Amino acid sequence: DTEVTQTPKHLVMGMTNKKSLKCEQHMGHRAMYWYKQKAKKPPELMFVYSYEKLSINESVPSRFSPECPNSSLLNLHLHALQPEDSALYLCASSHEAVSGANVLTFGAGSRLTVL
Amino acid sequence: GESVGLHLPTLSVQEGDNSIINCAYSNSASDYFIWYKQESGKGPQFIIDIRSNMDKRQGQRVTVLLNKTVKHLSLQIAATQPGDSAVYFCAEMIQGAQKLVFGQGTRLTINP
C-alpha cells in the first residue's frame, strides 16, 4: 500500500460545529503532516508529527487540534472555525521527519467549507 | 514569507514540445529539493527530487537542474503530453528543519 487516504473528501460545517478530518497510511512512515492549501496557492505547513509526537506547530490557531493516535493515523479536530478556514487540507507522510532526502507522499485532501 | 518562488505563474506549450518550469529559492541552507505535480482535485504528486550536492538529475521525460550559485531550480519536461497539464510546485527542505516549503506554483497547459 503506497497511498495516503484522507476522509472525508468533502466537508461542509457551520462555525459552531465540531468535526474531524482523518488520515491513514500503511507505508510504515514515522512522520505525518498536515498542510492547508487555499485556492491557487501552494500548500502551507500546519503540523508535523514525528514518531507520534507533535514536533512542529506552525503557529496554527487552537481551533485546529491535531492528534496522532498511532503511527498509521493522523486526525485534525476542528472546532469553532471561521469561513476563512475554508480550504483543501492535505495530509502527508514520510519515512522520517528529518531533513535530507525525505519525500512526502500526499493524500488527495479533504475540501473543507465553513459556512 | 515564502522562501521559494517561481518566475512565471502560467505556461502554455504545444503538445510534443519541451517545457521548462523555473523556480527561485532564497534559503541557502536548503539541502534538498522536490518537484511536485498537482492535478485538479488531487494532492501533490512526487515527480523528481535532487540533493544539493548534485546539479542535475534525470527521470523519465523529466530533468531537474539545480544552480546553487544563483539559487535556481528548473524542471524540464520532454515531449509534453496532455496529461502533463497541471500545477507544478517546487519545494525545498531546509537543512536542520523538518519543513518542506512550497513555492508559488506554475500552471502548465498543454495545447493540442
Short mmCIF file of C-alpha atoms in Angstrom, two decimals:
data_model
loop_
_atom_site.label_atom_id
_atom_site.label_comp_id
_atom_site.label_asym_id
_atom_site.label_seq_id
_atom_site.Cartn_x
_atom_site.Cartn_y
_atom_site.Cartn_z
CA ASP A 1 0.00 0.00 0.00
CA THR A 2 1.67 3.22 -1.15
CA GLU A 3 -1.18 5.61 -0.51
CA VAL A 4 -2.23 8.19 1.98
CA THR A 5 -6.00 8.02 2.47
CA GLN A 6 -7.97 11.02 3.67
CA THR A 7 -11.60 11.16 4.77
CA PRO A 8 -13.95 12.79 4.20
CA LYS A 9 -13.21 14.11 0.70
CA HIS A 10 -15.63 16.98 1.25
CA LEU A 11 -16.90 18.55 4.46
CA VAL A 12 -19.29 21.44 5.00
CA MET A 13 -19.63 22.73 8.53
CA GLY A 14 -21.02 25.65 10.44
CA MET A 15 -18.91 27.85 12.67
CA THR A 16 -20.26 26.21 15.82
CA ASN A 17 -19.76 22.63 14.67
CA LYS A 18 -17.12 20.16 15.78
CA LYS A 19 -15.78 17.86 13.09
CA SER A 20 -12.66 15.84 12.38
CA LEU A 21 -10.54 15.09 9.34
CA LYS A 22 -8.84 11.71 9.20
CA CYS A 23 -5.71 10.47 7.51
CA GLU A 24 -4.30 6.96 7.27
CA GLN A 25 -1.14 5.44 5.80
CA HIS A 26 0.22 1.89 5.88
CA MET A 27 3.65 2.53 4.42
CA GLY A 28 5.40 2.31 7.78
CA HIS A 29 6.16 6.03 7.67
CA ARG A 30 7.03 7.57 11.02
CA ALA A 31 6.37 11.20 10.13
CA MET A 32 2.97 12.66 9.26
CA TYR A 33 1.99 16.16 8.28
CA TRP A 34 -0.99 18.46 7.88
CA TYR A 35 -0.89 21.14 5.20
CA LYS A 36 -3.51 23.74 4.33
CA GLN A 37 -3.99 24.83 0.73
CA LYS A 38 -6.10 27.79 -0.34
CA ALA A 39 -7.27 28.09 -3.93
CA LYS A 40 -4.45 28.87 -6.39
CA LYS A 41 -1.88 28.89 -3.58
CA PRO A 42 0.83 26.45 -2.53
CA PRO A 43 0.33 24.08 0.40
CA GLU A 44 1.30 25.65 3.75
CA LEU A 45 2.60 23.52 6.59
CA MET A 46 0.46 23.35 9.72
CA PHE A 47 1.74 20.46 11.85
CA VAL A 48 4.42 17.78 11.83
CA TYR A 49 4.30 14.59 13.85
CA SER A 50 7.41 12.51 14.29
CA TYR A 51 7.12 9.11 15.93
CA GLU A 52 3.61 10.03 17.07
CA LYS A 53 4.78 13.16 18.85
CA LEU A 54 4.00 16.69 17.73
CA SER A 55 7.30 18.21 16.60
CA ILE A 56 6.18 21.30 14.70
CA ASN A 57 3.18 23.59 15.11
CA GLU A 58 3.38 26.47 12.65
CA SER A 59 1.53 28.86 14.97
CA VAL A 60 -1.78 27.33 13.98
CA PRO A 61 -4.85 28.68 15.84
CA SER A 62 -6.11 26.43 18.62
CA ARG A 63 -9.40 25.84 16.78
CA PHE A 64 -7.32 23.28 14.85
CA SER A 65 -6.27 20.41 17.09
CA PRO A 66 -4.12 17.58 15.68
CA GLU A 67 -3.99 14.10 17.09
CA CYS A 68 -1.83 11.09 16.22
CA PRO A 69 -3.43 8.00 17.82
CA ASN A 70 -0.82 5.66 16.35
CA SER A 71 1.85 5.57 13.69
CA SER A 72 -0.68 4.98 10.89
CA LEU A 73 -3.33 7.53 11.79
CA LEU A 74 -3.47 11.30 11.93
CA ASN A 75 -6.54 13.34 12.81
CA LEU A 76 -7.30 17.03 12.65
CA HIS A 77 -10.07 18.11 15.01
CA LEU A 78 -11.95 21.22 14.01
CA HIS A 79 -13.95 23.46 16.33
CA ALA A 80 -15.34 26.98 16.04
CA LEU A 81 -13.83 27.51 12.61
CA GLN A 82 -14.14 30.69 10.58
CA PRO A 83 -15.19 31.00 6.92
CA GLU A 84 -11.59 31.92 6.05
CA ASP A 85 -10.58 28.44 7.20
CA SER A 86 -12.26 27.01 4.11
CA ALA A 87 -9.52 25.28 2.16
CA LEU A 88 -8.13 21.95 0.99
CA TYR A 89 -6.48 20.16 3.92
CA LEU A 90 -3.72 17.82 2.83
CA CYS A 91 -2.21 15.04 4.85
CA ALA A 92 1.23 13.68 4.00
CA SER A 93 3.64 11.13 5.37
CA SER A 94 7.34 10.35 5.02
CA HIS A 95 9.83 7.82 6.33
CA GLU A 96 11.35 10.22 8.82
CA ALA A 97 10.76 13.84 9.78
CA VAL A 98 14.33 14.97 9.30
CA SER A 99 15.97 16.97 6.59
CA GLY A 100 17.63 15.22 3.72
CA ALA A 101 16.12 13.01 1.07
CA ASN A 102 12.69 12.93 2.62
CA VAL A 103 9.94 12.59 0.05
CA LEU A 104 6.49 13.41 1.34
CA THR A 105 3.62 11.34 -0.02
CA PHE A 106 0.37 13.29 -0.08
CA GLY A 107 -3.23 12.26 0.15
CA ALA A 108 -5.92 13.66 -2.13
CA GLY A 109 -7.05 16.10 0.53
CA SER A 110 -10.23 16.97 2.37
CA ARG A 111 -12.01 20.01 0.97
CA LEU A 112 -13.49 21.96 3.84
CA THR A 113 -16.14 24.64 3.54
CA VAL A 114 -17.06 26.66 6.63
CA LEU A 115 -20.37 28.47 6.44
CA GLY B 1 7.09 34.93 3.72
CA GLU B 2 7.78 32.37 1.06
CA SER B 3 11.39 31.42 0.56
CA VAL B 4 10.69 29.59 -2.68
CA GLY B 5 9.11 31.23 -5.69
CA LEU B 6 8.55 30.81 -9.40
CA HIS B 7 9.27 33.21 -12.23
CA LEU B 8 6.07 32.53 -14.22
CA PRO B 9 2.65 31.64 -12.86
CA THR B 10 1.39 30.15 -16.16
CA LEU B 11 2.99 28.38 -19.08
CA SER B 12 1.40 27.10 -22.28
CA VAL B 13 3.18 24.76 -24.66
CA GLN B 14 2.21 22.74 -27.70
CA GLU B 15 1.81 19.02 -27.30
CA GLY B 16 5.07 17.32 -28.14
CA ASP B 17 7.21 20.34 -27.32
CA ASN B 18 9.56 20.53 -24.37
CA SER B 19 8.68 22.72 -21.39
CA ILE B 20 10.85 24.34 -18.76
CA ILE B 21 9.46 25.44 -15.41
CA ASN B 22 11.66 27.65 -13.27
CA CYS B 23 11.93 28.17 -9.54
CA ALA B 24 13.98 30.58 -7.43
CA TYR B 25 14.75 29.91 -3.81
CA SER B 26 16.31 32.20 -1.25
CA ASN B 27 17.39 29.94 1.62
CA SER B 28 20.99 28.88 1.11
CA ALA B 29 20.57 26.36 3.94
CA SER B 30 18.19 24.27 1.83
CA ASP B 31 19.78 20.94 1.01
CA TYR B 32 17.05 19.00 -0.75
CA PHE B 33 14.53 19.94 -3.42
CA ILE B 34 11.46 18.24 -4.82
CA TRP B 35 9.18 18.92 -7.77
CA TYR B 36 5.53 18.05 -7.29
CA LYS B 37 2.70 17.92 -9.81
CA GLN B 38 -0.82 18.72 -8.69
CA GLU B 39 -3.79 17.95 -10.90
CA SER B 40 -7.20 19.41 -10.26
CA GLY B 41 -8.89 17.80 -7.28
CA LYS B 42 -5.82 15.82 -6.27
CA GLY B 43 -2.98 16.10 -3.83
CA PRO B 44 0.59 16.90 -4.91
CA GLN B 45 2.29 14.02 -6.65
CA PHE B 46 6.07 13.49 -6.49
CA ILE B 47 7.87 13.92 -9.80
CA ILE B 48 11.59 14.13 -9.10
CA ASP B 49 13.99 15.25 -6.40
CA ILE B 50 17.57 16.43 -6.15
CA ARG B 51 20.04 16.85 -3.33
CA SER B 52 22.14 19.98 -3.00
CA ASN B 53 25.34 18.06 -3.80
CA MET B 54 24.06 17.45 -7.33
CA ASP B 55 23.37 19.83 -10.20
CA LYS B 56 21.33 17.59 -12.48
CA ARG B 57 19.10 14.57 -12.18
CA GLN B 58 17.10 12.82 -14.85
CA GLY B 59 13.97 10.76 -14.72
CA GLN B 60 11.54 9.52 -17.30
CA ARG B 61 10.92 12.53 -19.59
CA VAL B 62 11.86 14.89 -16.74
CA THR B 63 15.12 16.54 -15.77
CA VAL B 64 15.78 18.74 -12.77
CA LEU B 65 18.63 21.24 -12.81
CA LEU B 66 19.98 22.93 -9.70
CA ASN B 67 22.17 26.02 -9.76
CA LYS B 68 23.18 26.77 -6.20
CA THR B 69 25.20 29.83 -7.20
CA VAL B 70 22.08 31.72 -8.22
CA LYS B 71 19.67 29.66 -6.12
CA HIS B 72 17.72 28.46 -9.13
CA LEU B 73 15.90 25.21 -9.83
CA SER B 74 14.26 24.12 -13.06
CA LEU B 75 12.11 21.26 -14.25
CA GLN B 76 12.35 20.22 -17.87
CA ILE B 77 9.60 18.04 -19.30
CA ALA B 78 10.36 16.47 -22.68
CA ALA B 79 7.76 15.73 -25.36
CA THR B 80 4.85 17.08 -23.36
CA GLN B 81 1.56 15.21 -23.34
CA PRO B 82 -1.97 16.33 -22.45
CA GLY B 83 -1.62 14.51 -19.14
CA ASP B 84 1.20 16.85 -18.17
CA SER B 85 -1.30 19.70 -17.75
CA ALA B 86 -1.24 20.54 -14.04
CA VAL B 87 0.19 22.94 -11.50
CA TYR B 88 3.85 22.29 -10.74
CA PHE B 89 5.39 23.21 -7.41
CA CYS B 90 9.00 23.23 -6.40
CA ALA B 91 9.62 22.60 -2.73
CA GLU B 92 12.70 22.89 -0.55
CA MET B 93 13.74 21.14 2.61
CA ILE B 94 15.68 23.43 4.88
CA GLN B 95 18.69 21.75 6.45
CA GLY B 96 18.15 21.06 10.13
CA ALA B 97 14.42 21.73 9.93
CA GLN B 98 11.59 19.31 9.38
CA LYS B 99 9.82 21.60 6.95
CA LEU B 100 9.10 21.17 3.29
CA VAL B 101 8.33 24.65 1.96
CA PHE B 102 6.49 25.04 -1.33
CA GLY B 103 6.96 27.68 -4.00
CA GLN B 104 4.04 29.54 -5.58
CA GLY B 105 3.42 27.08 -8.42
CA THR B 106 3.25 27.26 -12.21
CA ARG B 107 0.19 26.16 -14.15
CA LEU B 108 1.29 24.24 -17.21
CA THR B 109 -1.22 23.93 -20.05
CA ILE B 110 -0.56 21.61 -22.97
CA ASN B 111 -2.24 22.74 -26.18
CA PRO B 112 -3.25 20.06 -28.71
#
